[in-house]
Amino acid sequence: MSIRHGLLALLERGPRHGSRLRTEFEARTGGAWPLGIGQVRTALARLERDGTVVREGVDEAGHVLYALTEAGRAELRAWFARPVEPASPPRDELAVKLALAVGAPCADVREVVEAQRRHVTQALHEHVRQRAEVLSGAPGGPERIARLLVLEQRICGAEAEVRWLDHCEARVLRLTRAAEAAE
């Protein structure tokens, strides 16, 4: 996802200034992608240059307000309609770490797996706690739903990582035993 499309999505709800866009972006994504105000300003300048947003005056505090143009709406609709392609090739530091730990004299793959499992399990518990907190709160609008979607993606990702780590541990154990039996 680009910051560009995130800002266009927020501007669809009406004119906003840069600081408000930054705050709303982080609130909607649950902090999954923190933005600096400089990133927002740069993105807004490019969006304006490309004709997808226009300046629409200033608010009472003197902040420049930006509004979506028809070209911006069209780009936003096209972005929502396009499936997300995974990065290619995917670069997963954990997969690389485990692959390099195999046969490394200073590493025990099972210890690497266990340390990662503890870390991911702790993160999983925190995500579940946060989800319960959001669900127990007062009914909310799009921000609440957006927060839940982000938390549930994190929960599913952590659960998948734990399953994969279990698989890795079992695979390493089987192969180690087979190698020892062959000796």
Tab-separated table of N, CA and C in Angstrom, residues 28 32 45 59 61 63 70 77 80 84 101 107 133 149 162 174 182:
chain	number	residue	atom	x	y	z
A	28	ARG	N	-6.827	4.797	12.026
A	28	ARG	CA	-7.528	3.816	11.207
A	28	ARG	C	-6.751	2.532	11.050
A	32	ALA	N	-0.382	0.459	12.521
A	32	ALA	CA	0.336	-0.551	11.735
A	32	ALA	C	1.362	0.091	10.808
A	45	ALA	N	1.938	16.905	-1.625
A	45	ALA	CA	2.507	17.703	-2.720
A	45	ALA	C	2.464	16.915	-4.031
A	59	ASP	N	-8.202	26.201	7.316
A	59	ASP	CA	-9.149	26.129	8.435
A	59	ASP	C	-8.907	27.309	9.375
A	61	ALA	N	-7.435	27.471	12.098
A	61	ALA	CA	-6.096	27.499	12.683
A	61	ALA	C	-5.018	27.823	11.650
A	63	HIS	N	-4.395	25.983	8.885
A	63	HIS	CA	-3.899	24.791	8.191
A	63	HIS	C	-4.484	24.725	6.780
A	70	GLU	N	-11.963	14.667	-8.864
A	70	GLU	CA	-12.569	13.515	-9.562
A	70	GLU	C	-11.482	12.527	-9.996
A	77	ARG	N	-10.929	4.531	-6.533
A	77	ARG	CA	-11.787	3.398	-6.921
A	77	ARG	C	-10.963	2.306	-7.588
A	80	PHE	N	-8.939	0.414	-4.896
A	80	PHE	CA	-9.773	-0.508	-4.134
A	80	PHE	C	-10.147	-1.739	-4.961
A	84	VAL	N	-4.190	-6.963	-4.039
A	84	VAL	CA	-2.850	-6.649	-3.547
A	84	VAL	C	-1.919	-7.790	-3.942
A	101	ALA	N	20.649	-20.557	10.235
A	101	ALA	CA	20.955	-21.203	11.513
A	101	ALA	C	21.228	-22.696	11.325
A	107	ALA	N	24.735	-21.679	16.333
A	107	ALA	CA	23.278	-21.598	16.468
A	107	ALA	C	22.663	-22.977	16.650
A	133	GLU	N	-10.514	-5.534	24.095
A	133	GLU	CA	-10.737	-4.166	24.579
A	133	GLU	C	-11.594	-3.373	23.589
A	149	LEU	N	-10.174	-4.879	12.131
A	149	LEU	CA	-9.612	-5.581	10.974
A	149	LEU	C	-8.092	-5.670	11.067
A	162	VAL	N	3.145	-19.061	14.397
A	162	VAL	CA	3.324	-20.103	15.420
A	162	VAL	C	3.180	-21.491	14.786
A	174	ARG	N	12.811	-34.297	13.008
A	174	ARG	CA	12.767	-35.515	12.178
A	174	ARG	C	14.039	-35.685	11.374
A	182	ALA	N	21.307	-42.628	10.501
A	182	ALA	CA	22.079	-43.032	9.313
A	182	ALA	C	23.569	-43.132	9.609
